[in-house]
Short mmCIF file of N, CA, C and O in Angstrom, two decimals:
data_model
loop_
_atom_site.label_atom_id
_atom_site.label_comp_id
_atom_site.label_asym_id
_atom_site.label_seq_id
_atom_site.Cartn_x
_atom_site.Cartn_y
_atom_site.Cartn_z
N MET A 5 8.71 -3.54 -9.48
CA MET A 5 9.50 -3.97 -8.35
C MET A 5 9.04 -3.22 -7.10
O MET A 5 8.71 -2.05 -7.17
N ILE A 6 8.98 -3.94 -6.00
CA ILE A 6 8.66 -3.29 -4.74
C ILE A 6 9.77 -3.52 -3.73
O ILE A 6 10.45 -4.54 -3.74
N THR A 7 9.95 -2.52 -2.89
CA THR A 7 10.86 -2.62 -1.75
C THR A 7 9.98 -2.44 -0.52
O THR A 7 9.17 -1.52 -0.47
N ILE A 8 10.14 -3.34 0.44
CA ILE A 8 9.30 -3.31 1.63
C ILE A 8 10.20 -3.28 2.86
O ILE A 8 11.17 -4.03 2.96
N TYR A 9 9.88 -2.40 3.80
CA TYR A 9 10.53 -2.45 5.10
C TYR A 9 9.50 -2.09 6.16
O TYR A 9 8.46 -1.52 5.87
N LYS A 10 9.79 -2.50 7.38
CA LYS A 10 8.83 -2.33 8.48
C LYS A 10 9.50 -1.56 9.61
O LYS A 10 10.67 -1.72 9.87
N LYS A 11 8.71 -0.75 10.25
CA LYS A 11 9.15 -0.05 11.46
C LYS A 11 7.95 -0.05 12.40
O LYS A 11 6.94 0.60 12.14
N GLU A 12 8.09 -0.81 13.47
CA GLU A 12 7.01 -0.97 14.44
C GLU A 12 5.74 -1.41 13.71
O GLU A 12 5.78 -2.40 12.98
N ALA A 13 4.64 -0.73 13.88
CA ALA A 13 3.37 -1.16 13.29
C ALA A 13 3.16 -0.66 11.87
O ALA A 13 2.11 -0.86 11.29
N THR A 14 4.18 -0.04 11.28
CA THR A 14 4.04 0.53 9.94
C THR A 14 4.81 -0.28 8.91
O THR A 14 5.95 -0.67 9.13
N VAL A 15 4.15 -0.54 7.78
CA VAL A 15 4.79 -1.17 6.63
C VAL A 15 5.02 -0.07 5.60
O VAL A 15 4.08 0.64 5.22
N TYR A 16 6.27 0.07 5.19
CA TYR A 16 6.63 1.04 4.16
C TYR A 16 6.92 0.28 2.87
O TYR A 16 7.63 -0.71 2.89
N MET A 17 6.35 0.76 1.79
CA MET A 17 6.55 0.10 0.50
C MET A 17 6.84 1.15 -0.56
O MET A 17 6.18 2.18 -0.62
N VAL A 18 7.85 0.87 -1.38
CA VAL A 18 8.15 1.71 -2.53
C VAL A 18 7.91 0.86 -3.77
O VAL A 18 8.50 -0.21 -3.92
N ALA A 19 7.01 1.32 -4.62
CA ALA A 19 6.68 0.62 -5.86
C ALA A 19 7.34 1.35 -7.01
O ALA A 19 7.16 2.55 -7.18
N GLU A 20 8.13 0.60 -7.79
CA GLU A 20 8.82 1.20 -8.93
C GLU A 20 8.52 0.42 -10.20
O GLU A 20 8.37 -0.81 -10.16
N ASN A 21 8.43 1.14 -11.29
CA ASN A 21 8.20 0.55 -12.60
C ASN A 21 6.90 -0.24 -12.62
O ASN A 21 5.90 0.21 -12.11
N LYS A 22 6.90 -1.44 -13.15
CA LYS A 22 5.67 -2.24 -13.27
C LYS A 22 5.72 -3.38 -12.25
O LYS A 22 6.70 -4.10 -12.16
N LEU A 23 4.62 -3.55 -11.50
CA LEU A 23 4.54 -4.63 -10.52
C LEU A 23 4.04 -5.89 -11.19
O LEU A 23 3.16 -5.85 -12.04
N ASP A 24 4.60 -7.03 -10.77
CA ASP A 24 4.18 -8.31 -11.34
C ASP A 24 3.72 -9.25 -10.22
O ASP A 24 3.67 -8.88 -9.05
N ALA A 25 3.41 -10.48 -10.59
CA ALA A 25 2.89 -11.45 -9.63
C ALA A 25 3.88 -11.72 -8.49
O ALA A 25 3.48 -11.90 -7.35
N LYS A 26 5.16 -11.72 -8.78
CA LYS A 26 6.18 -11.95 -7.74
C LYS A 26 6.15 -10.84 -6.69
O LYS A 26 6.27 -11.10 -5.50
N ASP A 27 5.98 -9.60 -7.13
CA ASP A 27 5.87 -8.48 -6.19
C ASP A 27 4.66 -8.69 -5.28
O ASP A 27 4.75 -8.49 -4.06
N TYR A 28 3.56 -9.06 -5.87
CA TYR A 28 2.33 -9.32 -5.11
C TYR A 28 2.56 -10.43 -4.09
O TYR A 28 2.20 -10.32 -2.92
N GLU A 29 3.21 -11.51 -4.52
CA GLU A 29 3.48 -12.64 -3.63
C GLU A 29 4.44 -12.29 -2.50
O GLU A 29 4.37 -12.88 -1.43
N ASN A 30 5.33 -11.34 -2.72
CA ASN A 30 6.24 -10.88 -1.66
C ASN A 30 5.52 -9.98 -0.67
O ASN A 30 5.82 -10.00 0.53
N LEU A 31 4.59 -9.20 -1.15
CA LEU A 31 3.88 -8.24 -0.31
C LEU A 31 2.90 -8.90 0.66
O LEU A 31 2.84 -8.54 1.84
N ILE A 32 2.13 -9.84 0.20
CA ILE A 32 1.05 -10.43 1.00
C ILE A 32 1.54 -11.02 2.32
O ILE A 32 0.96 -10.72 3.38
N PRO A 33 2.61 -11.81 2.36
CA PRO A 33 3.06 -12.34 3.65
C PRO A 33 3.49 -11.26 4.64
O PRO A 33 3.26 -11.37 5.84
N VAL A 34 4.11 -10.20 4.12
CA VAL A 34 4.55 -9.11 5.00
C VAL A 34 3.34 -8.43 5.62
O VAL A 34 3.29 -8.20 6.84
N LEU A 35 2.35 -8.10 4.80
CA LEU A 35 1.15 -7.45 5.33
C LEU A 35 0.40 -8.38 6.29
O LEU A 35 -0.05 -7.94 7.36
N THR A 36 0.28 -9.63 5.92
CA THR A 36 -0.43 -10.58 6.77
C THR A 36 0.24 -10.71 8.13
O THR A 36 -0.43 -10.67 9.17
N GLU A 37 1.56 -10.84 8.14
CA GLU A 37 2.31 -10.95 9.39
C GLU A 37 2.08 -9.72 10.27
O GLU A 37 1.83 -9.82 11.47
N HIS A 38 2.15 -8.55 9.66
CA HIS A 38 1.98 -7.31 10.41
C HIS A 38 0.57 -7.16 10.96
O HIS A 38 0.37 -6.74 12.09
N ILE A 39 -0.40 -7.48 10.14
CA ILE A 39 -1.79 -7.36 10.55
C ILE A 39 -2.11 -8.33 11.69
O ILE A 39 -2.88 -8.01 12.59
N ASN A 40 -1.48 -9.48 11.68
CA ASN A 40 -1.69 -10.44 12.76
C ASN A 40 -0.92 -10.06 14.03
O ASN A 40 -1.32 -10.43 15.13
N ALA A 41 0.16 -9.32 13.88
CA ALA A 41 1.01 -8.98 15.02
C ALA A 41 0.59 -7.71 15.76
O ALA A 41 0.90 -7.55 16.94
N TYR A 42 -0.08 -6.80 15.08
CA TYR A 42 -0.42 -5.50 15.68
C TYR A 42 -1.93 -5.26 15.63
O TYR A 42 -2.59 -5.63 14.67
N GLN A 43 -2.44 -4.59 16.65
CA GLN A 43 -3.85 -4.21 16.68
C GLN A 43 -4.16 -3.10 15.68
O GLN A 43 -5.26 -3.00 15.16
N GLU A 44 -3.18 -2.22 15.46
CA GLU A 44 -3.34 -1.14 14.49
C GLU A 44 -2.12 -1.14 13.57
O GLU A 44 -0.98 -1.05 14.04
N VAL A 45 -2.38 -1.24 12.28
CA VAL A 45 -1.32 -1.30 11.28
C VAL A 45 -1.50 -0.12 10.33
O VAL A 45 -2.61 0.26 9.97
N PHE A 46 -0.36 0.44 9.91
CA PHE A 46 -0.34 1.58 9.00
C PHE A 46 0.51 1.19 7.79
O PHE A 46 1.52 0.52 7.93
N TRP A 47 0.08 1.64 6.61
CA TRP A 47 0.77 1.24 5.37
C TRP A 47 1.06 2.48 4.55
O TRP A 47 0.17 3.21 4.14
N TYR A 48 2.35 2.73 4.30
CA TYR A 48 2.83 3.84 3.50
C TYR A 48 3.27 3.28 2.15
O TYR A 48 4.10 2.36 2.10
N ILE A 49 2.70 3.79 1.07
CA ILE A 49 3.03 3.31 -0.28
C ILE A 49 3.51 4.50 -1.11
O ILE A 49 2.76 5.45 -1.32
N GLU A 50 4.75 4.42 -1.56
CA GLU A 50 5.30 5.47 -2.40
C GLU A 50 5.53 4.92 -3.80
O GLU A 50 6.13 3.86 -3.97
N MET A 51 5.03 5.63 -4.80
CA MET A 51 5.15 5.19 -6.19
C MET A 51 6.19 6.04 -6.90
O MET A 51 6.02 7.26 -7.00
N GLN A 52 7.27 5.41 -7.37
CA GLN A 52 8.35 6.10 -8.07
C GLN A 52 8.48 5.52 -9.47
O GLN A 52 8.65 4.32 -9.63
N ASN A 53 8.37 6.37 -10.48
CA ASN A 53 8.41 5.90 -11.87
C ASN A 53 7.44 4.74 -12.08
O ASN A 53 7.73 3.78 -12.78
N PHE A 54 6.30 4.85 -11.44
CA PHE A 54 5.35 3.75 -11.40
C PHE A 54 4.61 3.63 -12.73
O PHE A 54 4.05 4.59 -13.23
N GLU A 55 4.63 2.42 -13.30
CA GLU A 55 4.00 2.17 -14.59
C GLU A 55 2.75 1.31 -14.48
O GLU A 55 2.14 0.97 -15.48
N GLY A 56 2.39 0.89 -13.26
CA GLY A 56 1.20 0.09 -13.08
C GLY A 56 1.52 -1.36 -12.79
O GLY A 56 2.60 -1.70 -12.33
N TRP A 57 0.54 -2.22 -13.09
CA TRP A 57 0.63 -3.63 -12.77
C TRP A 57 0.51 -4.46 -14.03
O TRP A 57 -0.20 -4.08 -14.96
N ALA A 58 1.15 -5.64 -14.00
CA ALA A 58 0.87 -6.63 -15.03
C ALA A 58 -0.59 -7.02 -14.85
O ALA A 58 -1.11 -7.01 -13.73
N ALA A 59 -1.28 -7.37 -15.91
CA ALA A 59 -2.73 -7.62 -15.86
C ALA A 59 -3.11 -8.63 -14.78
O ALA A 59 -4.04 -8.39 -14.01
N GLU A 60 -2.40 -9.75 -14.69
CA GLU A 60 -2.77 -10.77 -13.70
C GLU A 60 -2.57 -10.25 -12.28
O GLU A 60 -3.30 -10.61 -11.37
N THR A 61 -1.61 -9.38 -12.07
CA THR A 61 -1.36 -8.82 -10.74
C THR A 61 -2.45 -7.83 -10.38
O THR A 61 -2.90 -7.78 -9.24
N TYR A 62 -2.90 -7.05 -11.32
CA TYR A 62 -3.96 -6.08 -11.06
C TYR A 62 -5.20 -6.78 -10.53
O TYR A 62 -5.78 -6.38 -9.54
N TRP A 63 -5.61 -7.85 -11.19
CA TRP A 63 -6.83 -8.55 -10.77
C TRP A 63 -6.64 -9.25 -9.44
O TRP A 63 -7.54 -9.31 -8.62
N LYS A 64 -5.44 -9.78 -9.18
CA LYS A 64 -5.17 -10.38 -7.86
C LYS A 64 -5.31 -9.31 -6.79
O LYS A 64 -5.84 -9.56 -5.72
N GLY A 65 -4.79 -8.13 -7.07
CA GLY A 65 -4.85 -7.04 -6.10
C GLY A 65 -6.27 -6.65 -5.74
O GLY A 65 -6.57 -6.37 -4.59
N ILE A 66 -7.15 -6.66 -6.72
CA ILE A 66 -8.54 -6.33 -6.45
C ILE A 66 -9.17 -7.37 -5.53
O ILE A 66 -10.01 -7.05 -4.70
N GLU A 67 -8.74 -8.63 -5.65
CA GLU A 67 -9.28 -9.70 -4.83
C GLU A 67 -8.50 -9.91 -3.55
O GLU A 67 -8.68 -10.90 -2.86
N LEU A 68 -7.60 -8.99 -3.22
CA LEU A 68 -6.75 -9.10 -2.05
C LEU A 68 -7.55 -9.38 -0.79
O LEU A 68 -8.52 -8.69 -0.49
N TYR A 69 -7.15 -10.42 -0.07
CA TYR A 69 -7.79 -10.73 1.20
C TYR A 69 -6.71 -10.91 2.25
O TYR A 69 -5.77 -11.66 2.05
N LEU A 70 -6.84 -10.22 3.34
CA LEU A 70 -5.91 -10.33 4.46
C LEU A 70 -6.69 -10.64 5.72
O LEU A 70 -7.71 -10.00 5.98
N PRO A 71 -6.23 -11.60 6.51
CA PRO A 71 -6.92 -11.87 7.78
C PRO A 71 -6.81 -10.67 8.69
O PRO A 71 -5.81 -9.94 8.65
N ASN A 72 -7.81 -10.42 9.48
CA ASN A 72 -7.82 -9.31 10.44
C ASN A 72 -7.58 -7.96 9.77
O ASN A 72 -6.98 -7.07 10.34
N GLU A 73 -8.07 -7.80 8.54
CA GLU A 73 -7.81 -6.55 7.83
C GLU A 73 -8.37 -5.33 8.54
O GLU A 73 -7.94 -4.21 8.28
N LYS A 74 -9.28 -5.53 9.49
CA LYS A 74 -9.80 -4.40 10.26
C LYS A 74 -8.70 -3.74 11.10
O LYS A 74 -8.85 -2.62 11.55
N HIS A 75 -7.58 -4.44 11.28
CA HIS A 75 -6.44 -3.86 12.01
C HIS A 75 -5.71 -2.81 11.17
O HIS A 75 -4.95 -2.02 11.71
N LEU A 76 -5.93 -2.83 9.87
CA LEU A 76 -5.30 -1.85 8.99
C LEU A 76 -6.07 -0.54 9.12
O LEU A 76 -7.23 -0.44 8.71
N LYS A 77 -5.43 0.46 9.71
CA LYS A 77 -6.12 1.71 10.05
C LYS A 77 -5.91 2.83 9.04
O LYS A 77 -6.82 3.58 8.75
N ARG A 78 -4.68 2.98 8.57
CA ARG A 78 -4.38 4.07 7.64
C ARG A 78 -3.51 3.58 6.50
O ARG A 78 -2.57 2.82 6.72
N VAL A 79 -3.80 4.08 5.30
CA VAL A 79 -2.99 3.80 4.13
C VAL A 79 -2.69 5.14 3.48
O VAL A 79 -3.61 5.87 3.10
N ALA A 80 -1.41 5.47 3.36
CA ALA A 80 -0.99 6.70 2.69
C ALA A 80 -0.40 6.33 1.33
O ALA A 80 0.52 5.52 1.25
N LEU A 81 -0.94 6.91 0.28
CA LEU A 81 -0.45 6.70 -1.08
C LEU A 81 0.28 7.95 -1.52
O LEU A 81 -0.27 9.05 -1.42
N VAL A 82 1.49 7.80 -2.03
CA VAL A 82 2.28 8.94 -2.48
C VAL A 82 2.67 8.70 -3.93
O VAL A 82 3.24 7.66 -4.26
N GLY A 83 2.34 9.65 -4.79
CA GLY A 83 2.73 9.50 -6.19
C GLY A 83 2.02 10.47 -7.09
O GLY A 83 1.57 11.52 -6.66
N SER A 84 1.92 10.08 -8.33
CA SER A 84 1.30 10.90 -9.36
C SER A 84 -0.22 10.84 -9.23
O SER A 84 -0.79 9.78 -9.03
N VAL A 85 -0.88 11.96 -9.37
CA VAL A 85 -2.33 12.03 -9.22
C VAL A 85 -3.04 11.08 -10.18
O VAL A 85 -4.06 10.49 -9.83
N LYS A 86 -2.51 10.86 -11.37
CA LYS A 86 -3.20 10.01 -12.34
C LYS A 86 -3.33 8.56 -11.86
O LYS A 86 -4.18 7.82 -12.33
N TRP A 87 -2.53 8.15 -10.88
CA TRP A 87 -2.62 6.78 -10.37
C TRP A 87 -3.54 6.66 -9.15
O TRP A 87 -3.82 5.56 -8.69
N GLN A 88 -3.99 7.76 -8.61
CA GLN A 88 -4.80 7.72 -7.39
C GLN A 88 -6.03 6.83 -7.55
O GLN A 88 -6.25 5.94 -6.73
N GLU A 89 -6.80 7.05 -8.56
CA GLU A 89 -8.02 6.27 -8.73
C GLU A 89 -7.73 4.79 -8.91
O GLU A 89 -8.34 3.93 -8.28
N GLN A 90 -6.75 4.46 -9.75
CA GLN A 90 -6.43 3.06 -10.01
C GLN A 90 -5.91 2.37 -8.74
O GLN A 90 -6.32 1.26 -8.42
N PHE A 91 -5.04 3.03 -8.00
CA PHE A 91 -4.48 2.41 -6.80
C PHE A 91 -5.55 2.29 -5.72
O PHE A 91 -5.58 1.32 -4.97
N THR A 92 -6.44 3.24 -5.63
CA THR A 92 -7.53 3.16 -4.66
C THR A 92 -8.41 1.96 -4.96
O THR A 92 -8.84 1.25 -4.05
N GLU A 93 -8.66 1.67 -6.24
CA GLU A 93 -9.45 0.49 -6.61
C GLU A 93 -8.80 -0.79 -6.11
O GLU A 93 -9.48 -1.70 -5.64
N VAL A 94 -7.48 -0.87 -6.20
CA VAL A 94 -6.76 -2.06 -5.73
C VAL A 94 -6.94 -2.20 -4.22
O VAL A 94 -6.99 -3.30 -3.69
N LEU A 95 -7.05 -1.10 -3.52
CA LEU A 95 -7.14 -1.12 -2.06
C LEU A 95 -8.57 -1.20 -1.53
O LEU A 95 -8.77 -1.15 -0.32
N LEU A 96 -9.55 -1.33 -2.38
CA LEU A 96 -10.94 -1.38 -1.94
C LEU A 96 -11.21 -2.41 -0.85
O LEU A 96 -12.03 -2.15 0.04
N PRO A 97 -10.57 -3.58 -0.86
CA PRO A 97 -10.85 -4.54 0.22
C PRO A 97 -10.52 -4.00 1.62
O PRO A 97 -10.97 -4.54 2.61
N PHE A 98 -9.72 -2.95 1.68
CA PHE A 98 -9.39 -2.36 2.97
C PHE A 98 -10.41 -1.29 3.33
O PHE A 98 -10.06 -0.20 3.77
N SER A 99 -11.65 -1.57 3.16
CA SER A 99 -12.69 -0.57 3.31
C SER A 99 -12.73 0.09 4.68
O SER A 99 -13.19 1.21 4.81
N GLU A 100 -12.25 -0.60 5.70
CA GLU A 100 -12.25 0.00 7.03
C GLU A 100 -11.06 0.93 7.25
O GLU A 100 -11.04 1.71 8.19
N ALA A 101 -10.06 0.85 6.40
CA ALA A 101 -8.89 1.70 6.53
C ALA A 101 -9.18 3.09 5.96
O ALA A 101 -9.93 3.25 5.01
N HIS A 102 -8.55 4.08 6.56
CA HIS A 102 -8.63 5.44 6.03
C HIS A 102 -7.52 5.57 5.00
O HIS A 102 -6.35 5.43 5.32
N ILE A 103 -7.89 5.80 3.75
CA ILE A 103 -6.93 5.87 2.65
C ILE A 103 -6.81 7.32 2.20
O ILE A 103 -7.81 7.98 1.93
N LYS A 104 -5.56 7.78 2.13
CA LYS A 104 -5.33 9.18 1.77
C LYS A 104 -4.22 9.25 0.74
O LYS A 104 -3.20 8.59 0.87
N PHE A 105 -4.43 10.06 -0.30
CA PHE A 105 -3.46 10.22 -1.37
C PHE A 105 -2.68 11.52 -1.19
O PHE A 105 -3.26 12.55 -0.86
N TYR A 106 -1.37 11.44 -1.45
CA TYR A 106 -0.49 12.61 -1.38
C TYR A 106 0.31 12.71 -2.67
O TYR A 106 0.76 11.69 -3.20
N LYS A 107 0.50 13.92 -3.15
CA LYS A 107 1.37 14.13 -4.30
C LYS A 107 2.82 13.90 -3.85
O LYS A 107 3.14 13.99 -2.67
N THR A 108 3.68 13.60 -4.82
CA THR A 108 5.07 13.29 -4.52
C THR A 108 5.73 14.35 -3.65
O THR A 108 6.44 14.03 -2.70
N GLU A 109 5.46 15.60 -3.95
CA GLU A 109 6.08 16.68 -3.17
C GLU A 109 5.52 16.78 -1.75
O GLU A 109 6.03 17.54 -0.92
N GLU A 110 4.48 16.02 -1.43
CA GLU A 110 3.88 16.02 -0.10
C GLU A 110 4.24 14.77 0.72
O GLU A 110 3.62 14.48 1.73
N LYS A 111 5.27 14.02 0.28
CA LYS A 111 5.56 12.75 0.94
C LYS A 111 5.94 12.90 2.40
O LYS A 111 5.67 12.02 3.21
N ASP A 112 6.55 14.01 2.79
CA ASP A 112 6.85 14.23 4.21
C ASP A 112 5.56 14.34 5.02
O ASP A 112 5.47 13.81 6.13
N ASP A 113 4.55 14.99 4.45
CA ASP A 113 3.25 15.07 5.11
C ASP A 113 2.63 13.68 5.25
O ASP A 113 2.03 13.35 6.27
N ALA A 114 2.77 12.87 4.22
CA ALA A 114 2.23 11.50 4.25
C ALA A 114 2.90 10.67 5.34
O ALA A 114 2.23 9.95 6.08
N LYS A 115 4.20 10.79 5.46
CA LYS A 115 4.94 10.05 6.49
C LYS A 115 4.50 10.50 7.88
O LYS A 115 4.39 9.69 8.80
N GLU A 116 4.27 11.77 8.03
CA GLU A 116 3.82 12.29 9.32
C GLU A 116 2.41 11.80 9.64
O GLU A 116 2.11 11.38 10.76
N TRP A 117 1.52 11.81 8.65
CA TRP A 117 0.14 11.36 8.85
C TRP A 117 0.06 9.88 9.18
O TRP A 117 -0.76 9.46 10.00
N ILE A 118 0.93 9.09 8.58
CA ILE A 118 0.87 7.64 8.77
C ILE A 118 1.35 7.23 10.15
O ILE A 118 1.02 6.15 10.64
N LYS A 119 2.10 8.08 10.82
CA LYS A 119 2.62 7.73 12.16
C LYS A 119 1.50 7.56 13.12
O LYS A 119 0.91 8.11 13.79
#
């Protein structure tokens, strides 16, 4: 399950438990709208009790395409270190974005960096 909210040019997302295709389908329009609306977009992703993705969602995530993705400047990932590599793989299409991982106890630092 994901919870998404926006504040100015930043999209905040909390991912909990296992993400499925519906979560992916809810996320894409929000990111697309933001990327089209702002010259610089920032994405904060916090993982709580995160168990990963359903198989079909994982592969969709790898193929993620967003128009004007060059507008995505920073992505902050907050969660367990063991998920860093896997989540970074999902975000590979955002190659122009600066992606930074933070441990759960560093989430205040992540929020500050994403501003």
